[in-house]
CSV table of C-alpha atoms and ligand atoms in Angstrom, one decimal:
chain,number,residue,atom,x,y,z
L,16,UNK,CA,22.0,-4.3,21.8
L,17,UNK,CA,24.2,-1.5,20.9
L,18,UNK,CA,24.8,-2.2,17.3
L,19,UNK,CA,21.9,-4.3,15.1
L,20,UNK,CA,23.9,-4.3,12.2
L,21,UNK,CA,25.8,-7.6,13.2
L,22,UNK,CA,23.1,-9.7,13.8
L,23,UNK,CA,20.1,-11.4,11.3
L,24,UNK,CA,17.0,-11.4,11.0
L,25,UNK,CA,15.3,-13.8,13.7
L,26,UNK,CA,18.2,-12.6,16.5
L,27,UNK,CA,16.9,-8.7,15.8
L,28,UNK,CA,13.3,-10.0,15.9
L,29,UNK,CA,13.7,-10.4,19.4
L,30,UNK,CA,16.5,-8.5,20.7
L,31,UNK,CA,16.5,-5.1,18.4
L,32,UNK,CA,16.0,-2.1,20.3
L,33,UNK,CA,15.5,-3.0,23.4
L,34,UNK,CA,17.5,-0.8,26.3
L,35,UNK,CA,17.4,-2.4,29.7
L,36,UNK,CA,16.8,-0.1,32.4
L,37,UNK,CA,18.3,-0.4,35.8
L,38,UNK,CA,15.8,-2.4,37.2
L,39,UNK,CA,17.3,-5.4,35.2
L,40,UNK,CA,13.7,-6.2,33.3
L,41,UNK,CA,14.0,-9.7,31.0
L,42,UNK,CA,11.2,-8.9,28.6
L,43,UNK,CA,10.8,-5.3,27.6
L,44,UNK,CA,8.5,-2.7,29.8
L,45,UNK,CA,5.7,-0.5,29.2
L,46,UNK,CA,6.5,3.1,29.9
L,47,UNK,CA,2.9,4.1,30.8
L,48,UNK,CA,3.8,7.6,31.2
L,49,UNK,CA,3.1,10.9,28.9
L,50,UNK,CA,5.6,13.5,29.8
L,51,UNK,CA,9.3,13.0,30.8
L,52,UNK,CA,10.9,15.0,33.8
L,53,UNK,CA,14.2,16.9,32.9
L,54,UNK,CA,17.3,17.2,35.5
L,55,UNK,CA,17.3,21.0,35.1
L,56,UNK,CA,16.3,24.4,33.2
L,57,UNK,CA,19.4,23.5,30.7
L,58,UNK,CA,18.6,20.1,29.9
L,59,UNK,CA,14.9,20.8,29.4
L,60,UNK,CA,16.3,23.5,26.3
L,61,UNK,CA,18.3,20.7,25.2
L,62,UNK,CA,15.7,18.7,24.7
L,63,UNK,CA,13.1,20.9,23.2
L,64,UNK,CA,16.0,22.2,21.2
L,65,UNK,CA,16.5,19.0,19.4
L,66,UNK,CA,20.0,19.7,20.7
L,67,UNK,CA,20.2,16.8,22.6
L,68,UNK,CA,18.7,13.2,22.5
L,69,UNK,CA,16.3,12.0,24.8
L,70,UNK,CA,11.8,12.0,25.9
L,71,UNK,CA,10.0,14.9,25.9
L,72,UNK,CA,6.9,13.8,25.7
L,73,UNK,CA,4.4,10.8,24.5
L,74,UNK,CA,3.3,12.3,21.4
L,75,UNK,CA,6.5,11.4,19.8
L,76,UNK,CA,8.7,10.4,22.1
L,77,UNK,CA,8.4,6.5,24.5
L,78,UNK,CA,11.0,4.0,24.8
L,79,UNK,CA,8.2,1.3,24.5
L,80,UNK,CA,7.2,2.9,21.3
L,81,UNK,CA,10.6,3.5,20.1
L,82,UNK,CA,11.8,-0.2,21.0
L,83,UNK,CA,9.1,-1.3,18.4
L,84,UNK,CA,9.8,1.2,15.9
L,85,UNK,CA,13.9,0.2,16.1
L,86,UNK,CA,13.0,-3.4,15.9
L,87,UNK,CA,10.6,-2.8,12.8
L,88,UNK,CA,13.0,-1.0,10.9
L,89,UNK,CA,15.7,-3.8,12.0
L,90,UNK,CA,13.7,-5.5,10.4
L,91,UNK,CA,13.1,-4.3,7.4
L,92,UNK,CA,16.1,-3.0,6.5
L,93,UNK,CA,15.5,0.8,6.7
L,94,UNK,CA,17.2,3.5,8.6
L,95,UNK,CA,14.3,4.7,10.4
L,96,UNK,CA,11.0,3.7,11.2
L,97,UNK,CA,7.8,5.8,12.8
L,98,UNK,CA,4.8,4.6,14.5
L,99,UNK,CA,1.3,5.2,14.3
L,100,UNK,CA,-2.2,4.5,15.9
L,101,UNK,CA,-3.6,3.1,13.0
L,102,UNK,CA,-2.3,1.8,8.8
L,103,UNK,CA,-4.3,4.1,8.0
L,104,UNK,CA,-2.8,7.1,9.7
L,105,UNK,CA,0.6,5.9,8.7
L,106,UNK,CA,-0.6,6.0,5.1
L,107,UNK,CA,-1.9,9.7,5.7
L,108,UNK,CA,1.3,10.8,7.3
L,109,UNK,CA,3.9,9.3,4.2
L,110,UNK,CA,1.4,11.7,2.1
L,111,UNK,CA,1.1,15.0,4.0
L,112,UNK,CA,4.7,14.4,5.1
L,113,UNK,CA,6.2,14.2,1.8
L,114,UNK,CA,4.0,16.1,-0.4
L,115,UNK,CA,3.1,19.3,-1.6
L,116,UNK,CA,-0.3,20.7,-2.8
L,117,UNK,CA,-0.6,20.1,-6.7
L,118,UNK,CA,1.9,17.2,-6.7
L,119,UNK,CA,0.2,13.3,-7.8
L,120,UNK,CA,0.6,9.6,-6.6
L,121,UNK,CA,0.2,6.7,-9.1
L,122,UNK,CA,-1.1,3.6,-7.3
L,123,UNK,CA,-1.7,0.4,-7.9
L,124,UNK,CA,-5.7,-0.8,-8.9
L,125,UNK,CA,-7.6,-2.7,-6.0
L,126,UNK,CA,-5.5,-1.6,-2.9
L,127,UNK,CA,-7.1,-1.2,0.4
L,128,UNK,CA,-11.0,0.1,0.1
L,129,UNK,CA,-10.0,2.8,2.9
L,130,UNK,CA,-6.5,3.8,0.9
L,131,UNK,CA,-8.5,4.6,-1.6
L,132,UNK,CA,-11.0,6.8,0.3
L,133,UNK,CA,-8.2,8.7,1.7
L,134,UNK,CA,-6.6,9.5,-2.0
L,135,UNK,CA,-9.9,10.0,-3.8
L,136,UNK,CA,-11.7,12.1,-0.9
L,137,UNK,CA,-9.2,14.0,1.3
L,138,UNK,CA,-6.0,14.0,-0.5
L,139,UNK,CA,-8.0,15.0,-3.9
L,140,UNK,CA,-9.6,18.3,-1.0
L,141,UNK,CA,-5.8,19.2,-0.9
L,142,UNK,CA,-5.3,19.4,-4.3
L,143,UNK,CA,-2.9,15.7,-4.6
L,144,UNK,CA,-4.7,13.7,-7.6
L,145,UNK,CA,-4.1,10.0,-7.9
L,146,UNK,CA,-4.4,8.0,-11.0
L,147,UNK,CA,-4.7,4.2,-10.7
L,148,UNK,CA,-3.1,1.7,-12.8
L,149,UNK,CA,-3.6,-2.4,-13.2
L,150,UNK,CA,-0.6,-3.5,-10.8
L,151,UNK,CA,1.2,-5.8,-13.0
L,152,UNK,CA,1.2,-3.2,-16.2
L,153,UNK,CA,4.9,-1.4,-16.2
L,154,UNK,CA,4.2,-0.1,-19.0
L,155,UNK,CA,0.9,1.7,-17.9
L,156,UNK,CA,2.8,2.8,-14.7
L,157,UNK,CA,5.4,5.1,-16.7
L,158,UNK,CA,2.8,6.4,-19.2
L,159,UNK,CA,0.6,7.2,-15.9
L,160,UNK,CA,3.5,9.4,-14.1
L,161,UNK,CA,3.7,13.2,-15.0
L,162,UNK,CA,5.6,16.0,-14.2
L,163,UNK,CA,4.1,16.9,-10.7
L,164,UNK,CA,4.3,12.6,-10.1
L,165,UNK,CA,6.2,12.5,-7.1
L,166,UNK,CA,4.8,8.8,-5.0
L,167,UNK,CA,4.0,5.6,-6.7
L,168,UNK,CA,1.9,3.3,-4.3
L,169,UNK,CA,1.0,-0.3,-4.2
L,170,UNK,CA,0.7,-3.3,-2.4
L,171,UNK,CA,1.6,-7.0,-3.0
L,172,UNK,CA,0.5,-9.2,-3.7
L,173,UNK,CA,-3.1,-7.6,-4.3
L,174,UNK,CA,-6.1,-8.0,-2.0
L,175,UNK,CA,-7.8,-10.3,-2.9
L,176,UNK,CA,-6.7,-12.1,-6.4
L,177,UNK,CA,-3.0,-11.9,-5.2
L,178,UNK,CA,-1.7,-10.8,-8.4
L,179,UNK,CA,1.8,-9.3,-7.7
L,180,UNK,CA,3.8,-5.9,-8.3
L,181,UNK,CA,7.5,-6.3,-9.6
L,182,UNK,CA,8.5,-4.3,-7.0
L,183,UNK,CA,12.3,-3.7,-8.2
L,184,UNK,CA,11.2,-2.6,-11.8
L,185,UNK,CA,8.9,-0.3,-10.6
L,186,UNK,CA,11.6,0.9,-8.1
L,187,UNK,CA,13.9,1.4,-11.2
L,188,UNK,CA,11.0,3.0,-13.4
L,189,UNK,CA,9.9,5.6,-9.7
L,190,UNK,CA,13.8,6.6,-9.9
L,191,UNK,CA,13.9,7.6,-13.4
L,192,UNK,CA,11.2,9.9,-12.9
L,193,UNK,CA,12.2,11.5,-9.6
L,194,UNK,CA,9.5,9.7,-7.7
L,195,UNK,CA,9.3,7.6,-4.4
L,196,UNK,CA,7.8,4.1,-4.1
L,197,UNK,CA,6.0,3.7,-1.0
L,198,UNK,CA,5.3,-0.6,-0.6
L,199,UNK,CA,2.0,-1.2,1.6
L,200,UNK,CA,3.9,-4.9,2.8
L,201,UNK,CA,1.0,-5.6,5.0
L,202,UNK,CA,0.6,-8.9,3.3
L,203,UNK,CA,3.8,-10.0,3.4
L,204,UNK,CA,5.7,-8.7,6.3
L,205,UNK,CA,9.1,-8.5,6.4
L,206,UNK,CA,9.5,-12.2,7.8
L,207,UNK,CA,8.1,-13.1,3.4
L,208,UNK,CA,9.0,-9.4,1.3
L,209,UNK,CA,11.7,-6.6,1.8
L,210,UNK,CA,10.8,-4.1,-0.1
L,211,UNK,CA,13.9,-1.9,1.0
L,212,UNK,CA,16.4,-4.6,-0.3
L,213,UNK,CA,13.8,-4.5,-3.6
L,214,UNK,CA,14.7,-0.6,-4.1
L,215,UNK,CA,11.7,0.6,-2.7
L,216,UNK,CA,12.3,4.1,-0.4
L,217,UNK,CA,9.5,3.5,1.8
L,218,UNK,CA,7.6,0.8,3.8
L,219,UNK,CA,3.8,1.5,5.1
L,220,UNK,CA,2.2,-1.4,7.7
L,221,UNK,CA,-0.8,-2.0,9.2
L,222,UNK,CA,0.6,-3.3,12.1
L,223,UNK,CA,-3.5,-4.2,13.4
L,224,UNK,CA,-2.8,-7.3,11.0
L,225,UNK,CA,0.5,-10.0,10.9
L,226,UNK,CA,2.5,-8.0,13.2
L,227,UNK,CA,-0.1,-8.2,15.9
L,228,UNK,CA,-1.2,-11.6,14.2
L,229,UNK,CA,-3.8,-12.3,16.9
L,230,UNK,CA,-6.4,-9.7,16.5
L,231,UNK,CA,-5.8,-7.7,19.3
L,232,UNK,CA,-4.7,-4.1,18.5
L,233,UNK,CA,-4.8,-1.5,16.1
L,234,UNK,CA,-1.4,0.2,14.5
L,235,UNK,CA,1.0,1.3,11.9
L,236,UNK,CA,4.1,2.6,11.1
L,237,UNK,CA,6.3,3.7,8.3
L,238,UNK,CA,10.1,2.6,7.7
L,239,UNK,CA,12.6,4.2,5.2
L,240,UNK,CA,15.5,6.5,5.4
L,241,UNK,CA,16.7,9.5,8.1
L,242,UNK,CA,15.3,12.2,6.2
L,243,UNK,CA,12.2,10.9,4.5
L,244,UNK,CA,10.8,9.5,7.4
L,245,UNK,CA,12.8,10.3,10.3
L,246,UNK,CA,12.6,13.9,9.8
L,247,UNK,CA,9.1,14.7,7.2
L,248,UNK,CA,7.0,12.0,8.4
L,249,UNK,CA,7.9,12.3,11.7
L,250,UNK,CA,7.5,15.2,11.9
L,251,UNK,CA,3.6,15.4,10.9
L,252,UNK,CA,3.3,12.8,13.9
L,253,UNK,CA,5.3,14.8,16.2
L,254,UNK,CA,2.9,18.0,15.2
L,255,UNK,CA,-0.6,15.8,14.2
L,256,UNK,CA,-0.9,13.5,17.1
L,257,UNK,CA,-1.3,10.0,15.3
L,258,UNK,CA,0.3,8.6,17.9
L,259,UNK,CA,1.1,4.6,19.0
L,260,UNK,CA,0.0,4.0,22.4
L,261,UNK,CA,2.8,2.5,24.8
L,262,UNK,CA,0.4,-0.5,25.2
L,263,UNK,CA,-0.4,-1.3,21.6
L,264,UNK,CA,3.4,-0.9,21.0
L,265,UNK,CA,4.5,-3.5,23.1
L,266,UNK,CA,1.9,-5.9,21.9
L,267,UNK,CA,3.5,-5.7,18.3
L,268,UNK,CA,7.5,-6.2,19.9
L,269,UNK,CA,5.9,-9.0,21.2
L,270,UNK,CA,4.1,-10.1,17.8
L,271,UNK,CA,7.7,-9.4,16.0
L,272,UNK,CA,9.2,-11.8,18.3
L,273,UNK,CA,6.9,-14.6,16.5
L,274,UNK,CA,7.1,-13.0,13.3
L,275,UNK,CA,8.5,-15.0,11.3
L,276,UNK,CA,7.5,-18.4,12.8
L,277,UNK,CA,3.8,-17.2,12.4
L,278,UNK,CA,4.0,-16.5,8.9
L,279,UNK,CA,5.9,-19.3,7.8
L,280,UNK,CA,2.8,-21.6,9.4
L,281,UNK,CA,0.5,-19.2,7.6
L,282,UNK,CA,1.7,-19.9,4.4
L,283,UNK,CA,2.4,-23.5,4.5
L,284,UNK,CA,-0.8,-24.0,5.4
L,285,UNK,CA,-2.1,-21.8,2.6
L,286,UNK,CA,-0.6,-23.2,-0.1
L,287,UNK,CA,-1.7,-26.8,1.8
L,288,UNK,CA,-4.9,-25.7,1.4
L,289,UNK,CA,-4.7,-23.9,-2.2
L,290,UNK,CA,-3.3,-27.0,-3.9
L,291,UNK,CA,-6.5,-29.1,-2.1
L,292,UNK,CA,-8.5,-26.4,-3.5
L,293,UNK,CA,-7.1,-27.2,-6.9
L,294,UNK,CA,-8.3,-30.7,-7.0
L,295,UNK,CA,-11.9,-29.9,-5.7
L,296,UNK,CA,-14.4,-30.1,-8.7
L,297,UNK,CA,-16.9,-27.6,-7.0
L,298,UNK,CA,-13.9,-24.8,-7.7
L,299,UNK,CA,-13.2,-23.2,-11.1
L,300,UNK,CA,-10.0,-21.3,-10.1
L,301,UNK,CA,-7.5,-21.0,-7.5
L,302,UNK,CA,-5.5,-17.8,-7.0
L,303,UNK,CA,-2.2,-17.9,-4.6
L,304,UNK,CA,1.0,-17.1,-5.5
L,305,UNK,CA,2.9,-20.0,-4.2
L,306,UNK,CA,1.3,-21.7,-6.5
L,307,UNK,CA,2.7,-23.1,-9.7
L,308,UNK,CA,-0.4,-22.2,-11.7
L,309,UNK,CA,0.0,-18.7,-10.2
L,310,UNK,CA,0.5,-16.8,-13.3
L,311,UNK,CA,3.2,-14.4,-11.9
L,312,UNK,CA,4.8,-17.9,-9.9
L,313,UNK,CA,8.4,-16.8,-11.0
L,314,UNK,CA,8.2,-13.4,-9.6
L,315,UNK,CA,6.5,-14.6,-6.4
L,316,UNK,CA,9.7,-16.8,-6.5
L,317,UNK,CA,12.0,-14.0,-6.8
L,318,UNK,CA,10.7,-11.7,-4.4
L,319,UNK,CA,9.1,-13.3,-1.8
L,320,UNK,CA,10.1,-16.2,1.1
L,321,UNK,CA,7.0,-18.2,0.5
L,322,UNK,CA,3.6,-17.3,-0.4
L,323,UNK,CA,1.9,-15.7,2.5
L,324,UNK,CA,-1.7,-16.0,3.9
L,325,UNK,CA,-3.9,-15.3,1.9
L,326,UNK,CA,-5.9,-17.6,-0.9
L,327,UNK,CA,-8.6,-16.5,-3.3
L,328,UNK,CA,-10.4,-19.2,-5.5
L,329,UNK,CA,-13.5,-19.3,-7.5
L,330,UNK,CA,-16.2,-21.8,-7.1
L,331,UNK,CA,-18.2,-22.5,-10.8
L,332,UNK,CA,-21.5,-21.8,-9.2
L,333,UNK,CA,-21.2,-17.7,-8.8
L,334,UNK,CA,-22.4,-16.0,-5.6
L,335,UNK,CA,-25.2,-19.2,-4.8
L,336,UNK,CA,-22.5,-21.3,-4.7
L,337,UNK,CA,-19.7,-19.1,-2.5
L,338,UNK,CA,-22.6,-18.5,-0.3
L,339,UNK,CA,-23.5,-21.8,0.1
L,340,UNK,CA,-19.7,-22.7,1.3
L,341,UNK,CA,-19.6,-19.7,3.5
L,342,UNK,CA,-23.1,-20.8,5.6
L,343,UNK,CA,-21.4,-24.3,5.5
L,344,UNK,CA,-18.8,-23.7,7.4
L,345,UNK,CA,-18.8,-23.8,11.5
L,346,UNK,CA,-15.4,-22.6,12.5
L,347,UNK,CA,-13.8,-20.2,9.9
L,348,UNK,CA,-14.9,-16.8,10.7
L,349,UNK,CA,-16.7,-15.0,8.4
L,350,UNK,CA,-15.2,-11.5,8.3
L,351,UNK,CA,-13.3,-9.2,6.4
L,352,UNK,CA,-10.6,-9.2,8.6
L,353,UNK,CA,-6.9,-10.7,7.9
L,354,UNK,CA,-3.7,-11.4,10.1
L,355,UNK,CA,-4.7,-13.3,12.6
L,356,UNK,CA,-4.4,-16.9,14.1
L,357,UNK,CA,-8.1,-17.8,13.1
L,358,UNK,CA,-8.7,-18.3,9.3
L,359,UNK,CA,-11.5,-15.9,8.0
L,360,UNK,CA,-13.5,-16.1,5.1
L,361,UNK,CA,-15.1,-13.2,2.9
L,362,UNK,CA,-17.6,-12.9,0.0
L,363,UNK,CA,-15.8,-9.4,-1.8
L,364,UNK,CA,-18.5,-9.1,-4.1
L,365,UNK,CA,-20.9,-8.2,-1.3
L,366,UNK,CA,-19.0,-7.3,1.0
L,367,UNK,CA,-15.5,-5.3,0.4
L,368,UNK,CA,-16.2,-4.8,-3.2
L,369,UNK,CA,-20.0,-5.0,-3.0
L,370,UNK,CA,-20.1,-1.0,-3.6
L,371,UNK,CA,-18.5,-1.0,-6.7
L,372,UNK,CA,-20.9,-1.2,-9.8
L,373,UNK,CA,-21.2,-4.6,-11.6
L,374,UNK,CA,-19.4,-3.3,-14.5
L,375,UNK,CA,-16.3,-2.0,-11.7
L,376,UNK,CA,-16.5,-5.7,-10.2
L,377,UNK,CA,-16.1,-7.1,-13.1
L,378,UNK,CA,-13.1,-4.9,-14.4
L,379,UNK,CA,-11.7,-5.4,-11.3
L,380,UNK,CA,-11.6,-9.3,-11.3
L,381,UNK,CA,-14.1,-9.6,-8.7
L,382,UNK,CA,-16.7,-12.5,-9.7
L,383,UNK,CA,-19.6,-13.7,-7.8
L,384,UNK,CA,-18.2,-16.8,-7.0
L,385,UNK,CA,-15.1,-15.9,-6.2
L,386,UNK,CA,-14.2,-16.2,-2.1
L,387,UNK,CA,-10.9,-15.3,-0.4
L,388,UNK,CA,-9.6,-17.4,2.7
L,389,UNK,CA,-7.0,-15.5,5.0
L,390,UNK,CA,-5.2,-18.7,6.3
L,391,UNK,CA,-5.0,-19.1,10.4
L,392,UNK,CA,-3.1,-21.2,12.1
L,393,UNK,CA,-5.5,-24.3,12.9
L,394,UNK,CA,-4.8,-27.5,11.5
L,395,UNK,CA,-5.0,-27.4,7.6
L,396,UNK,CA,-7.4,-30.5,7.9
L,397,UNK,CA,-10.0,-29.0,10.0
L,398,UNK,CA,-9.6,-25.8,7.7
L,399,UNK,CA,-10.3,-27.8,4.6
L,400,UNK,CA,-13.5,-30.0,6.4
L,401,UNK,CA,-14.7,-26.7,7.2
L,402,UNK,CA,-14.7,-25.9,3.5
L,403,UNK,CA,-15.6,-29.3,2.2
L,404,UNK,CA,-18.9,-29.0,3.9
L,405,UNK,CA,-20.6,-26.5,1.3
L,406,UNK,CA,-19.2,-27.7,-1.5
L,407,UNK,CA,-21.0,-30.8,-2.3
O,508,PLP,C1,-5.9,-3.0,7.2
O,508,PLP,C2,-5.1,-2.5,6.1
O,508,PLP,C3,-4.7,-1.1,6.1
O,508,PLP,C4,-5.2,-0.1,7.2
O,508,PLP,O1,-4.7,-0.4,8.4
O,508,PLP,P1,-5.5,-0.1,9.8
O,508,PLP,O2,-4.6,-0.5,10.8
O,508,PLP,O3,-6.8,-0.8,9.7
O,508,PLP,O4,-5.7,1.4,9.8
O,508,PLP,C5,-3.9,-0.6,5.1
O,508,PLP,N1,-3.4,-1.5,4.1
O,508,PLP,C6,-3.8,-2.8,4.1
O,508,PLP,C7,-3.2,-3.6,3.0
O,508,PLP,C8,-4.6,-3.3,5.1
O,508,PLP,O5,-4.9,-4.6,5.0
């Protein structure tokens, strides 16, 4: 297509970025190939010059990869996006690409266990500091940014109570101080949550999780503007290596295509299976965002499609009880995983929160009984069987 702008959101889904070559290929091709061949000395210079579009090389330039990355930021709403072999690389390459030694990110409480890792332990090496504040708190957001503050973080909702970050009044609060906001939309996609349209300047993904959305592959990538992304964090990947194999990167154009079909389903069923959950007696709480009783319901309204995947609730008889519901069941999976067509089930208190001290857990929100369902695409009935079996 020769210019995206035109069309919406489900037409670039499936037809943003993709060049046809002259074989006449329907459905896009993989370019299995690492290096490019140049039609002479002068072109070559060209290239490696930056003076002249065009491959050079695998690392950082593939037209499978780049048809992904043009339909992401499509997508999304951003000028540019980049591509990664993993989230977590992504995440690594928004921070060593956009900041200095000495400078400090605010983020939001409870994000992803290995996000954290990365600030605490090798972004702390380097001399970045991070302070963490409780996600919905504005107030403790400003009084949290200093001088040298130059990224605010987060993602939303939250993994795994889904509480929510007001993404456009912390974009407005991250401007007044000279800072970025970087939205981890992971949960959401851009099929539920635009963080662009919101304010935010910049757009992390795991790709490994809704954009695959069947388990299959491992990726990332980061979307935002020309010179944030297309020119600092790319160029860590060009130089670093973190690169998006051809393969992977077709498998997520292909995902995209489904997008927002999939996560439509997922959250239908979700909040099919949250307001069931509600009406159980066995459960004390229920935590989703689509959700009436969702206590930030209005936000959820305002800045997301629908409520997404994922459903936390809390049974009244603590980790004996959770347990017991987990064993019970015969076709959830029980992982840690999320994103995929098959809904998985997790204990957090033992198992993605379960290194945290008591005292931590319970700051945090984690209790014993609480259990979080990431909603697959099997039929809500069999789903909620599943669950009815343990509860008894
Ligand atoms: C999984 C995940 C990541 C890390 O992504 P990988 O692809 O596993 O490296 C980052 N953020 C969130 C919210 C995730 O769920």
């Amino acid at each position: 297509m020769t210019d995206d702008n035109e069309y919406r959101f489900d037409t670039l889904a499936v037809r943003a970025g993709q060049v046809r070559t002259p074989e006449g290929e329907h459905s896009e091709p993989i370019f299995a190939t690492s290096s490019y061949v140049f039609g002479s000395a002068a072109e070559a210079a060209a290239r490696f010059a930056g003076d002249e579009p065009g491959n050079i090389y695998s690392r950082f330039t593939n037209p499978t990869v780049r048809t992904f990355e043009e339909r992401l930021a499509a997508l999304e709403g951003g000028e540019r996006c980049v591509a990664f072999a993993s989230g977590m690389s992504a995440i690594l390459a928004t921070c060593l690409g956009l900041l200095q030694q000495g400078e400090h990110i605010v983020s939001s409480r409870g994000i992803f266990g290995s996000t954290v890792m990365l600030f605490n332990n090798y972004l702390a090496k380097l001399g970045i500091a991070t302070d963490y504040v409780p996600i919905s708190d504005l107030e403790a957001w400003e009084a949290a940014i200093r001088p040298e503050t130059r990224l605010l973080f987060l993602e939303t909702p939250s993994n795994p109570l889904t509480e929510l970050a007001d993404i456009a009044a912390l974009a407005e609060i991250a401007h007044r101080h000279g800072c970025l906001l970087v939205v981890d939309n992971c949960f959401c996609t851009p099929a539920l949550q635009r963080p662009l349209d919101l304010g935010a300047d910049i757009v992390v993904h795991s790709a490994t999780k809704y954009i695959d959305g069947q388990g299959r592959a491992v990726g990332g990538a980061v979307v935002g503007d020309r010179e944030q992304v297309g020119e600092k964090v790319f160029g860590f990947l060009r130089t670093a290596g973190p690169s998006l194999s051809p393969f992977n990167a077709w498998i997520f154009l292909k995902g995209l295509e489904t997008l927002r079909l999939r996560m439509e389903a997922h959250s239908r069923n979700a909040l099919e299976l949250a307001r069931w959950l509600e009406g159980q007696p066995a459960v004390e709480r229920v935590l989703y965002p689509g959700l009436p009783s969702h206590p930030q319901h209005e936000l959820a309204g305002r800045q997301m499609r629908c409520g997404g995947g994922i459903v936390a609730f809390e049974l009244k008889g603590g980790k004996e009880a959770a347990w017991r519901v987990i064993d019970a069941t015969r076709m959830l999976s029980i992982t840690a995983n999320l994103g995929d067509t098959r809904t998985t089930i997790t204990h957090p208190a033992t198992t993605t929160h379960g290194r945290l001290t008591p005292e931590a857990r319970a700051e945090a929100g984690i209790s014993d009984g609480l259990i979080r369902v990431a909603v697959g695409l099997e039929d809500v009935a069999d789903i909620q069987a599943d669950l009815a079996r343990g509860m008894g």
